[in-house]
mmCIF file of C-alpha atoms (C1' of nucleotides) in Angstrom:
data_model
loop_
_atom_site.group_PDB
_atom_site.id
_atom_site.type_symbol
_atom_site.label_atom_id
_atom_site.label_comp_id
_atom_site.label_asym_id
_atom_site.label_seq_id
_atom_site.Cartn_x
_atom_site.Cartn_y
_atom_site.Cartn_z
ATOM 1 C CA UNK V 6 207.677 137.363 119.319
ATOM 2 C CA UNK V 7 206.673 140.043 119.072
ATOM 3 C CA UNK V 8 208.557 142.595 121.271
ATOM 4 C CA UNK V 9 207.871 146.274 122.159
ATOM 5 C CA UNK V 10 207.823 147.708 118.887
ATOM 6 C CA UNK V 11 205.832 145.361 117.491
ATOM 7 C CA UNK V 12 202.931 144.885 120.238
ATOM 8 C CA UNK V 13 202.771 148.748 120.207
ATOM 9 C CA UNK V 14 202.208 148.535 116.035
ATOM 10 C CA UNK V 15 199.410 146.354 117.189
ATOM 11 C CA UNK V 16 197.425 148.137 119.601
ATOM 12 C CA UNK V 17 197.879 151.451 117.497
ATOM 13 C CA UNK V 18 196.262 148.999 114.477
ATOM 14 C CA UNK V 19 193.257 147.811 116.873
ATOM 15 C CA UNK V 20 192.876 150.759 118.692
ATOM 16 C CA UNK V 21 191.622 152.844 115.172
ATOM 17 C CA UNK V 22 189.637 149.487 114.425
ATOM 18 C CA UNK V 23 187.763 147.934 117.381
ATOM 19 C CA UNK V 24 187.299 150.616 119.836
ATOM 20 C CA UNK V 25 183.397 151.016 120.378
ATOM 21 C CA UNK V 26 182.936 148.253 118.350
ATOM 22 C CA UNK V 27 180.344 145.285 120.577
ATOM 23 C CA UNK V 28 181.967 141.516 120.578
ATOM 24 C CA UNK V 29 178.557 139.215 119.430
ATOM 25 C CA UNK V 30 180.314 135.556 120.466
ATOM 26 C CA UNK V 31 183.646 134.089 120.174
ATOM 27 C CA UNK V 32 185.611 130.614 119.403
ATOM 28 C CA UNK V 33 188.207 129.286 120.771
ATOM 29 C CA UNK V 34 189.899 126.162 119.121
ATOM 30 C CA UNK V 35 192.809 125.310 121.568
ATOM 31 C CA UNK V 36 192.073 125.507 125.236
ATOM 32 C CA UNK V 37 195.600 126.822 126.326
ATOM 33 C CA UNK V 38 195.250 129.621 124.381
ATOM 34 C CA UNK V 39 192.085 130.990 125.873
ATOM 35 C CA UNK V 40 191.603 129.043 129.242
ATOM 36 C CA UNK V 41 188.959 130.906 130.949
ATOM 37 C CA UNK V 42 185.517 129.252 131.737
ATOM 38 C CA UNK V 43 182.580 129.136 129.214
ATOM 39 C CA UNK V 44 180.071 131.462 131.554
ATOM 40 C CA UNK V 45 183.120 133.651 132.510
ATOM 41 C CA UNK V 46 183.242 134.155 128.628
ATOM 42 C CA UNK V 47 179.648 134.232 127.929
ATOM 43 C CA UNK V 48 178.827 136.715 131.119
ATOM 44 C CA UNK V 49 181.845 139.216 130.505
ATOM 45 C CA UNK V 50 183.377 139.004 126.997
ATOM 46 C CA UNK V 51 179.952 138.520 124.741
ATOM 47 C CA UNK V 52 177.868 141.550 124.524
ATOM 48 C CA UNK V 53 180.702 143.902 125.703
ATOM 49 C CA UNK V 54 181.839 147.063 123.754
ATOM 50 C CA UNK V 55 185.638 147.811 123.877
ATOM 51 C CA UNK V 56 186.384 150.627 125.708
ATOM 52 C CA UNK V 57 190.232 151.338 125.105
ATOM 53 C CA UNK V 58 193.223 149.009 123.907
ATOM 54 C CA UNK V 59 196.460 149.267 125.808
ATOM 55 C CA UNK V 60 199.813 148.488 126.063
ATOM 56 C CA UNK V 61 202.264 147.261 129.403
ATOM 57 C CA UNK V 62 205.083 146.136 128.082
ATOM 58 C CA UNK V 63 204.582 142.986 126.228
ATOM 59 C CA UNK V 64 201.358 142.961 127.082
ATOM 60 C CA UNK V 65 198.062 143.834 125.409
ATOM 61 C CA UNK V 66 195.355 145.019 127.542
ATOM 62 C CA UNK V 67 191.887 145.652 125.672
ATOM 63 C CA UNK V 68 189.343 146.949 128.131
ATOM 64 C CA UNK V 69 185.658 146.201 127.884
ATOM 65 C CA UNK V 70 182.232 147.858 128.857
ATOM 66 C CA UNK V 71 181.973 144.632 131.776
ATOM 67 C CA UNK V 72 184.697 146.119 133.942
ATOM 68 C CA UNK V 73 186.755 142.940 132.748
ATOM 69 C CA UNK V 74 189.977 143.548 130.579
ATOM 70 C CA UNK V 75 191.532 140.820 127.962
ATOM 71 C CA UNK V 76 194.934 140.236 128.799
ATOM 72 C CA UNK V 77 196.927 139.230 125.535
ATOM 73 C CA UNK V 78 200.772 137.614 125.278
ATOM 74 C CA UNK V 79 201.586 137.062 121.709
ATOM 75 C CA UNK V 80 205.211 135.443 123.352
ATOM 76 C CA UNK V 81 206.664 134.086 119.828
ATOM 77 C CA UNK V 82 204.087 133.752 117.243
ATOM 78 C CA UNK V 83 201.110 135.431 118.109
ATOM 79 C CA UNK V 84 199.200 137.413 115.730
ATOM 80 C CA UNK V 85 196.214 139.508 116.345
ATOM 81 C CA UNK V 86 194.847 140.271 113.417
ATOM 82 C CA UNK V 87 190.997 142.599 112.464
ATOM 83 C CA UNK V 88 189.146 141.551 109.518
ATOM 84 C CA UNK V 89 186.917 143.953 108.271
ATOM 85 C CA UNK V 90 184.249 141.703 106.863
ATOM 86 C CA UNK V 91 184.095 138.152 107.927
ATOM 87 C CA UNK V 92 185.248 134.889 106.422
ATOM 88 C CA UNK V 93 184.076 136.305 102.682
ATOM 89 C CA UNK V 94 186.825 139.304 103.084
ATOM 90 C CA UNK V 95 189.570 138.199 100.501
ATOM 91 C CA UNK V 96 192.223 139.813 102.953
ATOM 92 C CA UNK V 97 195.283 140.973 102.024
ATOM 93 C CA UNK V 98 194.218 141.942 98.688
ATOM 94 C CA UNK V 99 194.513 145.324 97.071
ATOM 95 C CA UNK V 100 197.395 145.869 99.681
ATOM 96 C CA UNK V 101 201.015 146.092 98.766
ATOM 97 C CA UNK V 102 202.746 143.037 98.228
ATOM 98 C CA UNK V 103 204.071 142.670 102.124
ATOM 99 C CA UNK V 104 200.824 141.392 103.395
ATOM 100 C CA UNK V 105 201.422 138.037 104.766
ATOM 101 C CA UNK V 106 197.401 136.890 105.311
ATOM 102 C CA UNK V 107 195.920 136.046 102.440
ATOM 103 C CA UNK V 108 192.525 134.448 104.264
ATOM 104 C CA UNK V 109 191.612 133.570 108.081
ATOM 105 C CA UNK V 110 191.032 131.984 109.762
ATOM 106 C CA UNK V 111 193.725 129.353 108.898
ATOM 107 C CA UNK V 112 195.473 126.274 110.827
ATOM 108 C CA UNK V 113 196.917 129.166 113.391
ATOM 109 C CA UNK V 114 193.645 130.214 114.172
ATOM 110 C CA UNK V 115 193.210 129.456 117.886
ATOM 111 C CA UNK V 116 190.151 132.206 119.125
ATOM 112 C CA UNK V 117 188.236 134.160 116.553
ATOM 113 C CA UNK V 118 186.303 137.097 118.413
ATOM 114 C CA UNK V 119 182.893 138.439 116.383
ATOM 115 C CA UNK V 120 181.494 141.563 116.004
ATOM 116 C CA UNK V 121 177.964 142.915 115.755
ATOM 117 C CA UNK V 122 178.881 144.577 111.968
ATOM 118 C CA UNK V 123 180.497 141.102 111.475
ATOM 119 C CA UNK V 124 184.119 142.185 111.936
ATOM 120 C CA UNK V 125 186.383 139.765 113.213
ATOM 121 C CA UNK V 126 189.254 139.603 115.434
ATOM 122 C CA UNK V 127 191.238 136.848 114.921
ATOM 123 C CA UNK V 128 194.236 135.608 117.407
ATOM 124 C CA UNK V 129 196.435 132.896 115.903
ATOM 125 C CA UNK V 130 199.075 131.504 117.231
ATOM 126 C CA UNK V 131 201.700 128.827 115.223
ATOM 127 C CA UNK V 132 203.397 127.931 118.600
ATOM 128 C CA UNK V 133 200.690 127.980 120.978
ATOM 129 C CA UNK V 134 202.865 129.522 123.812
ATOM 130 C CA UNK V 135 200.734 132.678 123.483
ATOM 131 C CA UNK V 136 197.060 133.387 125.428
ATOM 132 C CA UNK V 137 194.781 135.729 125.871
ATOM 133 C CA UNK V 138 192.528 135.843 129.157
ATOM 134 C CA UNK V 139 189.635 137.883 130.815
ATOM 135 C CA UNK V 140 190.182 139.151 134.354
ATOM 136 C CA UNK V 141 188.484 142.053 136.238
ATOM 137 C CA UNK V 142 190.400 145.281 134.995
ATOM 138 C CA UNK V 143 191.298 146.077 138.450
ATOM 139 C CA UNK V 144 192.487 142.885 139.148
ATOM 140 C CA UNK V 145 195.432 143.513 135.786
ATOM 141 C CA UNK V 146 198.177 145.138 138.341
ATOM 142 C CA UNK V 147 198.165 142.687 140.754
ATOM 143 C CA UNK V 148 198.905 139.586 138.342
ATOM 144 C CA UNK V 149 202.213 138.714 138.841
ATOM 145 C CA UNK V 150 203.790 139.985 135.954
ATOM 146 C CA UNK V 151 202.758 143.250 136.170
ATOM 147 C CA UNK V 152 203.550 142.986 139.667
ATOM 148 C CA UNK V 153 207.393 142.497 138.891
ATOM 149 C CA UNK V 154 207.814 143.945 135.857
ATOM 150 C CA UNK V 155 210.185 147.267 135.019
ATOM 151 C CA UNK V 156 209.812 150.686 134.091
ATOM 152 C CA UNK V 157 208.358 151.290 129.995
ATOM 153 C CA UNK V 158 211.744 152.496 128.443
ATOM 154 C CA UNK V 159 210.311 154.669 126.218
ATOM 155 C CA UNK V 160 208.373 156.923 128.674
ATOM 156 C CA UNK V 161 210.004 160.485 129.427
ATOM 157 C CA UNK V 162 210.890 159.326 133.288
ATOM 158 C CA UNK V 163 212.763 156.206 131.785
ATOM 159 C CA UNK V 164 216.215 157.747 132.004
ATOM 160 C CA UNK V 165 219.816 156.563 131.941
ATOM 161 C CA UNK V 166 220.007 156.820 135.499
ATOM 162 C CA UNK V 167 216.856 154.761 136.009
ATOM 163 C CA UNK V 168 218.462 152.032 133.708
ATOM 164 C CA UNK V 169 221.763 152.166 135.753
ATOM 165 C CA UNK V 170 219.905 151.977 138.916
ATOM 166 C CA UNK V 171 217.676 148.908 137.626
ATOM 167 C CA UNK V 172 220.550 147.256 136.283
ATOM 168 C CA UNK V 173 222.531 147.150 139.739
ATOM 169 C CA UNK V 174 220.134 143.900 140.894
ATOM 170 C CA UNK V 175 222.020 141.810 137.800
ATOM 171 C CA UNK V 176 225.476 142.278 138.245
ATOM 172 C CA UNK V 177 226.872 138.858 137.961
ATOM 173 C CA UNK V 178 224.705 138.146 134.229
ATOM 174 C CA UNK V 179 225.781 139.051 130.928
ATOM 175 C CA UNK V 180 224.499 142.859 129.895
ATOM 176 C CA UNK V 181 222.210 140.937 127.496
ATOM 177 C CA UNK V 182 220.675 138.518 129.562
ATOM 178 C CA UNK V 183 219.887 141.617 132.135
ATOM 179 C CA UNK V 184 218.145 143.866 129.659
ATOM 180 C CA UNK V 185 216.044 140.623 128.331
ATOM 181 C CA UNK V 186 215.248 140.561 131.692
ATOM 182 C CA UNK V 187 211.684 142.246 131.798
ATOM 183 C CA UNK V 188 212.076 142.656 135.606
ATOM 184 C CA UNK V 189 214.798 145.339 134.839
ATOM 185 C CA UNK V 190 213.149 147.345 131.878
ATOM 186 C CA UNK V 191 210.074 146.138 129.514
ATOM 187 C CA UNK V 192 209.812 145.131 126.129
ATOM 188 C CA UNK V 193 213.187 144.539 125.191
ATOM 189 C CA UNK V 194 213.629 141.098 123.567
ATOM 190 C CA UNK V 195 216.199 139.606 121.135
ATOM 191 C CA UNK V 196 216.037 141.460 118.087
ATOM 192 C CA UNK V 197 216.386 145.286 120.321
ATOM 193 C CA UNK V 198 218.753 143.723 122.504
ATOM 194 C CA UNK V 199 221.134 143.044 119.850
ATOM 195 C CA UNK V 200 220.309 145.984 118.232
ATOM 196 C CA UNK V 201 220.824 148.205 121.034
ATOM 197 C CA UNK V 202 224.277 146.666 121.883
ATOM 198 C CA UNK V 203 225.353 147.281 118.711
ATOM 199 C CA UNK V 204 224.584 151.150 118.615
ATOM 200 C CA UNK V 205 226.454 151.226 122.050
ATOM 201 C CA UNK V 206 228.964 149.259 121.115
ATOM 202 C CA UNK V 207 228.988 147.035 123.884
ATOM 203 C CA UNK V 208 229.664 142.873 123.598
ATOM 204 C CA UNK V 209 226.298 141.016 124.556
ATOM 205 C CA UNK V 210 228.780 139.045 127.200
ATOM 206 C CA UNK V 211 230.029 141.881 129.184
ATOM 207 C CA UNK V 212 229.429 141.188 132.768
ATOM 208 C CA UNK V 213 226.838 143.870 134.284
ATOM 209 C CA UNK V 214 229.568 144.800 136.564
ATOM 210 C CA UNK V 215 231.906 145.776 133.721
ATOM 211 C CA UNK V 216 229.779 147.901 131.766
ATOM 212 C CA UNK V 217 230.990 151.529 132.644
ATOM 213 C CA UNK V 218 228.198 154.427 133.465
ATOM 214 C CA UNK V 219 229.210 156.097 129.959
ATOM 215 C CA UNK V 220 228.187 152.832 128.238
ATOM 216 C CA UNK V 221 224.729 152.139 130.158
ATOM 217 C CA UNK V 222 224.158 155.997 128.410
ATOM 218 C CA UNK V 223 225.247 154.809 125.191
ATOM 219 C CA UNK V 224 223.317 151.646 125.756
ATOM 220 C CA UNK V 225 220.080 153.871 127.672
ATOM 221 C CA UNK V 226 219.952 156.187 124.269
ATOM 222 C CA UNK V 227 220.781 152.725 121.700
ATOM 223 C CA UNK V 228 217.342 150.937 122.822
ATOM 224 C CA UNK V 229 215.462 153.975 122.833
ATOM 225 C CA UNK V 230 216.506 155.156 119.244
ATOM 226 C CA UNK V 231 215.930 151.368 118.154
ATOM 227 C CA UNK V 232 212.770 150.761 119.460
ATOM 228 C CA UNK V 233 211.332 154.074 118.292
ATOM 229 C CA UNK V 234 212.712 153.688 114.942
ATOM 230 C CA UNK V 235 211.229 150.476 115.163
ATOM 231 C CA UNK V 236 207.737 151.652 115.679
ATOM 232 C CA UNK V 237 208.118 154.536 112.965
ATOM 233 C CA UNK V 238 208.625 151.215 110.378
ATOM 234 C CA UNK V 239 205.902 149.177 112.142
ATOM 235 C CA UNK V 240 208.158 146.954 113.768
ATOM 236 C CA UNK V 241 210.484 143.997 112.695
ATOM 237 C CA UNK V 242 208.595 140.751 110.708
ATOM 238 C CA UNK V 243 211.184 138.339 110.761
ATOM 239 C CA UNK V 244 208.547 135.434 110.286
ATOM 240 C CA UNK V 245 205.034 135.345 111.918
ATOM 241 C CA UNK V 246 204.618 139.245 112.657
ATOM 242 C CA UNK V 247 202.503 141.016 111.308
ATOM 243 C CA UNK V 248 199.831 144.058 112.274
ATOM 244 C CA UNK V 249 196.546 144.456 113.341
ATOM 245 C CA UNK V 250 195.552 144.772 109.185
ATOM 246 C CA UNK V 251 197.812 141.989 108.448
ATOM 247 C CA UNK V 252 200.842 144.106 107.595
ATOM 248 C CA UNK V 253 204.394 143.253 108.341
ATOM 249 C CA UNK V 254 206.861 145.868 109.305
ATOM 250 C CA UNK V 255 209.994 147.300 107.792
ATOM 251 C CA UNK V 256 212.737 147.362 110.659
ATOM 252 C CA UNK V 257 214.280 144.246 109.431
ATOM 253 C CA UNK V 258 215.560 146.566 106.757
ATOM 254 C CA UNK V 259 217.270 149.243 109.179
ATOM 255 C CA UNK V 260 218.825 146.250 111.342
ATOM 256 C CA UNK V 261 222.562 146.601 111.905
ATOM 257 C CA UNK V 262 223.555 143.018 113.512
ATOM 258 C CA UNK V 263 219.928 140.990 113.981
ATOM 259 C CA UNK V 264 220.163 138.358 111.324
ATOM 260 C CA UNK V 265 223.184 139.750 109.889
ATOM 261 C CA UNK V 266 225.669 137.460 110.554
ATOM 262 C CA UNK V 267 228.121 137.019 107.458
ATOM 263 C CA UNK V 268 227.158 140.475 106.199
ATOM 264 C CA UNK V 269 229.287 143.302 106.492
ATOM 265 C CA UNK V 270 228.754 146.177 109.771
ATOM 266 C CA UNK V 271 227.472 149.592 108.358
ATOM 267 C CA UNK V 272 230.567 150.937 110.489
ATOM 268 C CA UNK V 273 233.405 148.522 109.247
ATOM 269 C CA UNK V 274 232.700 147.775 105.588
ATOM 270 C CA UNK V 275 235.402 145.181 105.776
ATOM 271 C CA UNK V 276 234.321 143.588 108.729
ATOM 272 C CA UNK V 277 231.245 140.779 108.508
ATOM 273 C CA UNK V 278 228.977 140.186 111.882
ATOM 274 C CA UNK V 279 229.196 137.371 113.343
ATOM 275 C CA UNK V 280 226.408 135.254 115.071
ATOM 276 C CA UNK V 281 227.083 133.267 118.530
ATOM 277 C CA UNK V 282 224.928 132.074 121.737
ATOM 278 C CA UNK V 283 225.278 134.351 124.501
ATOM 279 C CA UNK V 284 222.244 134.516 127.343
ATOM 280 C CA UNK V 285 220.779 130.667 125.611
ATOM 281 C CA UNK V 286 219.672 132.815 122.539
ATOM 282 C CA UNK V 287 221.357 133.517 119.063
ATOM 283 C CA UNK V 288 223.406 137.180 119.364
ATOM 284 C CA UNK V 289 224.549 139.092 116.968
ATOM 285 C CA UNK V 290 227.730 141.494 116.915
ATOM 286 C CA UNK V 291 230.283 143.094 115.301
ATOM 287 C CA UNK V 292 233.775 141.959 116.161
ATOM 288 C CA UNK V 293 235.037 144.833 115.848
ATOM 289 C CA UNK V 294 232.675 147.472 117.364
ATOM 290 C CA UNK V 295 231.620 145.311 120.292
ATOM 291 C CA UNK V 296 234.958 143.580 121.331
ATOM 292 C CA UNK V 297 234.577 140.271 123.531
ATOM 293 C CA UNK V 298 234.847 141.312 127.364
ATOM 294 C "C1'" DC D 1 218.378 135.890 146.316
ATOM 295 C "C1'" DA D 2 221.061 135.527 141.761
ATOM 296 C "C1'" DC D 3 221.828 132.802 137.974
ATOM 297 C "C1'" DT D 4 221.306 129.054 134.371
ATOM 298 C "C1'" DT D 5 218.886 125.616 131.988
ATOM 299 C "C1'" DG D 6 215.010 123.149 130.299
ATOM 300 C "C1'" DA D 7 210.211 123.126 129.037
ATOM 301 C "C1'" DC D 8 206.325 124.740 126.598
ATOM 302 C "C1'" DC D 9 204.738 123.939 120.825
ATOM 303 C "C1'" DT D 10 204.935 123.836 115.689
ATOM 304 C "C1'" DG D 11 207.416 124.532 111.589
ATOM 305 C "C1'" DT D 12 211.493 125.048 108.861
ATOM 306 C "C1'" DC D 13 216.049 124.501 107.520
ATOM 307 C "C1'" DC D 14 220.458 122.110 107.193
ATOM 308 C "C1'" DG D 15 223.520 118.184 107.041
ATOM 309 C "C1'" DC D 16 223.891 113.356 106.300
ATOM 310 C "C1'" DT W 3 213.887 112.346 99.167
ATOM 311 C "C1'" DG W 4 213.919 111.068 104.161
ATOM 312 C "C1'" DC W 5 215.227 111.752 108.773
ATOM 313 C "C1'" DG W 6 217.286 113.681 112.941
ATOM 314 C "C1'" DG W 7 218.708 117.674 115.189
ATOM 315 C "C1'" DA W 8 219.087 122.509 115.869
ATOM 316 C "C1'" DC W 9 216.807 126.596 115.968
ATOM 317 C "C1'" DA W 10 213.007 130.386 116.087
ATOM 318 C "C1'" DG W 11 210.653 137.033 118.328
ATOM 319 C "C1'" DG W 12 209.230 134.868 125.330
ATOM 320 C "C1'" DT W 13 208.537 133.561 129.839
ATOM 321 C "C1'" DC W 14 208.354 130.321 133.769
ATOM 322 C "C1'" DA W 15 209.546 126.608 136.846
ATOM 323 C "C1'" DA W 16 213.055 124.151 138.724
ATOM 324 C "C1'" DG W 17 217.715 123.342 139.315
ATOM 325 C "C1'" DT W 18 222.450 124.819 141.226
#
DNA sequence: CACTTGACCTGTCCGC
DNA sequence: TGCGGACAGGTCAAGT
């Protein structure tokens, strides 16, 4: 899924396109993906205006006129996705040739949200491990995510330090399976993790407890460059992602190791990356820059 | 508590 | 071409 990057390309999209706009009614085809109650729906979510979209970790948090918020995990193939003029809107037309949508809703579809010009939002989700849900806004920090969950590492207070200090509680995992780990820092997922351990030119196996205080700064520096970069290209589309207008994002271009494997490392020319399991997901890394622990 | 593995789903790709 | 298995951006529950 989508990971920090790429749920912060999506709120910027939706925040420019539904803020102030009024939701009219709303669908939901697949009860897992939107499992609150009919009247909680029809008493909070239809006839609200949206008041602000935000972001907590990988989290989307769009805050409505009813005091209640809707709490959105795209997990590995969620899309949210704002057409402009209803089912009639051929979309994707007229824009460059990277637009994935070319009409919704389709078989993803799993909640459509209307709007009183006739906008849409649509949510789909291939997988189905996604959801969206309504709670009381003031109710968001004490769900139990948000109740666990680390520091935003791309916040000014987020420093090495912090990461070192966060890092201490995982000391017997791998240094890849601790900053997946969204208790120690947020947002990071598979693609930044890889990425990031590249630019510090640490293994993805190293044990916490062997990864010196110079390379958690390497590392600290690596996942902010990364993800930032990341966000400048409107994150990575390696399949389902796309933007709020139905755009996919450019990282995949800039990626050193993620997907890579068999193609040579921008530092050793000579040198291909190789792919292996590390933390139960595929890693990525350069034998040579990141040598194995 | 720390750590690992399987489960949740659908679709695609790869080898036989 | 068909079919089985592995794998895919994330998190949780349950196991050791």
């Amino acid at each position: 899924m989508p990971e920090l990057p790429e749920v912060e390309t999506v709120r910027r999209g939706l925040e420019t396109r539904i803020v102030g706009k009024t939701i009219t009614k709303s669908t939901a085809t697949t009860e897992k993906s939107f499992p609150n109650a009919p009247a909680v729906v029809q008493t909070f979510l239809h006839g609200a205006h949206i008041i602000a979209v935000r972001r907590r970790a990988k989290v989307l948090l769009i805050d409505l006129s009813t005091n209640y918020s809707l709490m959105v995990h795209l997990k590995m193939t969620g899309q949210l996705v704002f057409v402009p003029n209803g089912a009639e809107e051929r979309f994707g037309a007229g824009h460059p040739s990277d637009s994935l949508v070319s009409q919704l809703p389709d078989a993803s579809t799993r909640v459509t949200i209307v709007f009183a010009d006739d906008s849409r939002l649509y949510f789909n989700d291939q997988r189905k491990f996604g959801w969206m849900k309504l709670l009381p806004t003031s109710e968001i920090e004490h769900e139990p995510f948000f109740a666990r969950v680390g520091p935003e590492p791309l916040e000014d207070d987020f420093t090495a330090d912090v990461l070192w200090q966060r890092l201490q509680r995982r000391k017997g995992t791998t240094i890849k399976a601790a900053i997946l780990d969204q208790t120690v820092l947020a947002g990071v997922g598979n693609i930044y993790a890889d990425e990031g351990l590249w630019g510090a030119k640490i293994h993805p196996a190293t044990r916490v407890r062997d990864v010196s205080k110079q390379q958690v700064i390497a590392l600290w520096q690596a996942l902010r460059e990364v993800m930032f970069l990341s966000i400048q290209k409107g994150g990575s589309s390696n399949k389902n992602y796309v933007d709020a207008a139905g755009n996919k994002g450019s990282y995949m271009q800039f990626a050193n190791v993620f997907r890579r494997e068999g193609l040579p490392c921008s530092r050793h020319p000579d040198v291909l990356i190789e792919k292996l399991r590390v933390a139960g997901r595929g890693t990525h890394i350069c034998p040579v820059c990141q040598p194995a622990p």
